[in-house]
CSV table of C-alpha atoms in Angstrom, one decimal:
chain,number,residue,atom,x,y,z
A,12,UNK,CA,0.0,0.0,0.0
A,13,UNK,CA,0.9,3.3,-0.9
A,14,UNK,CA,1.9,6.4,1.5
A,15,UNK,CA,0.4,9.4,0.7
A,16,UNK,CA,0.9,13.2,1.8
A,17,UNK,CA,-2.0,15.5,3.1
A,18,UNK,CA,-1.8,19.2,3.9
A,19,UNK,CA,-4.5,21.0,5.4
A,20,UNK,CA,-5.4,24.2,3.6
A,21,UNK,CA,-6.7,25.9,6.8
A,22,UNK,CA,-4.2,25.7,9.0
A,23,UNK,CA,-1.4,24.0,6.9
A,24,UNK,CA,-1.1,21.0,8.8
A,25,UNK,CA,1.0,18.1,7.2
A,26,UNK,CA,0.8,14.5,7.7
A,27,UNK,CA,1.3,11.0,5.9
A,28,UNK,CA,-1.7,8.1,5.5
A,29,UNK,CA,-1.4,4.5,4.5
A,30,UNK,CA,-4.1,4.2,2.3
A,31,UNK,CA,-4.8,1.8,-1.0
A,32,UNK,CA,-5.4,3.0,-4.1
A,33,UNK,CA,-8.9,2.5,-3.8
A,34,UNK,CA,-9.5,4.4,-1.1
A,35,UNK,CA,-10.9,8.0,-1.3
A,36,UNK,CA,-8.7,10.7,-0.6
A,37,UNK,CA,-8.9,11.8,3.2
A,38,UNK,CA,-10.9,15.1,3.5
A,39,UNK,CA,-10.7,16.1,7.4
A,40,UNK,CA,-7.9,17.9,9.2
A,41,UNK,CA,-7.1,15.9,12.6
A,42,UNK,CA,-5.7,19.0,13.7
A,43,UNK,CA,-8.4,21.6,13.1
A,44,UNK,CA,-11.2,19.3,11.9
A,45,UNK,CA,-12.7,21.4,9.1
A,46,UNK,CA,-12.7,19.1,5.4
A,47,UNK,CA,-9.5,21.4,3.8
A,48,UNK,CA,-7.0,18.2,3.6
A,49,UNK,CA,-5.6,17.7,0.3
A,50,UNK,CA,-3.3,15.6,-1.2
A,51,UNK,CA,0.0,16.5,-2.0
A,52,UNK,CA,2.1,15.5,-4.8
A,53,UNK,CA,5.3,13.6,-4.1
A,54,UNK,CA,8.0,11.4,-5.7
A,55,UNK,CA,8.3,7.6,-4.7
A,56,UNK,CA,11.4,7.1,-2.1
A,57,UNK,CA,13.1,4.4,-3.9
A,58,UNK,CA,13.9,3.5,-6.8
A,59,UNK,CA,14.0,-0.3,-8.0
A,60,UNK,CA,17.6,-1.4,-9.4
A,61,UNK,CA,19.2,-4.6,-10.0
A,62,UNK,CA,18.6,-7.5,-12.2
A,63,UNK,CA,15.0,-8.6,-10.9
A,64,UNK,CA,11.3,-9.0,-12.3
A,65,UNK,CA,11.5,-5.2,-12.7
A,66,UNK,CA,13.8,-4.8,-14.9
A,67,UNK,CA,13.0,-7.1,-17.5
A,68,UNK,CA,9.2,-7.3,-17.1
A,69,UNK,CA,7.6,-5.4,-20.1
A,70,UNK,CA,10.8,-5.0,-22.3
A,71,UNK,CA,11.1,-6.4,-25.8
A,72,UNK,CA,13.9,-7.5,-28.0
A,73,UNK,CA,17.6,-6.0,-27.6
A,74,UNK,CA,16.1,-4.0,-24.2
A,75,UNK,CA,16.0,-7.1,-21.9
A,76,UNK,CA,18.7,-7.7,-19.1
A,77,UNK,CA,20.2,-4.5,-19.2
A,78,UNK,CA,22.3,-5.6,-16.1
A,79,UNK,CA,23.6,-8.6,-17.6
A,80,UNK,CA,24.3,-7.3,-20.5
A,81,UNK,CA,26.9,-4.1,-19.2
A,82,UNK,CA,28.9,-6.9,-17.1
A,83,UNK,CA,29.9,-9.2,-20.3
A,84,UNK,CA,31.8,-8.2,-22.9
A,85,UNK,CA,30.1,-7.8,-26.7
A,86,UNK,CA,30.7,-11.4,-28.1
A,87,UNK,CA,32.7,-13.0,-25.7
A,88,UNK,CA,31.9,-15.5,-23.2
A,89,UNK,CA,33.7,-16.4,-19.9
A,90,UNK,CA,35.4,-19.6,-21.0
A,91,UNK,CA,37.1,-18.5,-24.6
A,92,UNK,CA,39.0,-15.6,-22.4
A,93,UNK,CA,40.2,-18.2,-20.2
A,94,UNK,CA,41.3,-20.5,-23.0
A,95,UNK,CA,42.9,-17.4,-24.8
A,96,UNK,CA,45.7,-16.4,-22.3
């Protein structure tokens, strides 16, 4: 479930509310108690990284496992280094 920001328009109280996405935006000011709360606007605080679902869920052709893809070499595998030197 999502966190979201409130801030009261009367008296500019601030606060934070576990809420689902379903749920209808909170309205009353536990500090003053007149219906002024609205919801604020706010970036997530975290961002998902790493090769997980995430990443690759959703991506077609040449845009799948970025990750993987930066750590290997273009055309080379592990073992024919090895074998090389």
């Amino acid at each position: 479930m999502p966190i979201y920001e409130y801030q009261c328009k009367a008296c500019g109280h601030q606060m934070e509310a576990l809420q689902r996405m379903s749920d209808a935006p909170l309205t009353d000011c536990p500090e003053c108690n007149k219906a002024e709360l609205t919801k604020k606007i706010s970036a997530a605080g975290f961002r998902l990284k790493g090769g997980g679902w995430y990443e690759t869920d959703f991506k077609t052709g040449s845009k799948k496992n970025l990750a993987g893809d930066a750590a290997k070499p273009a055309g080379k595998s592990a073992g024919s280094e090895a074998k090389a030197s």
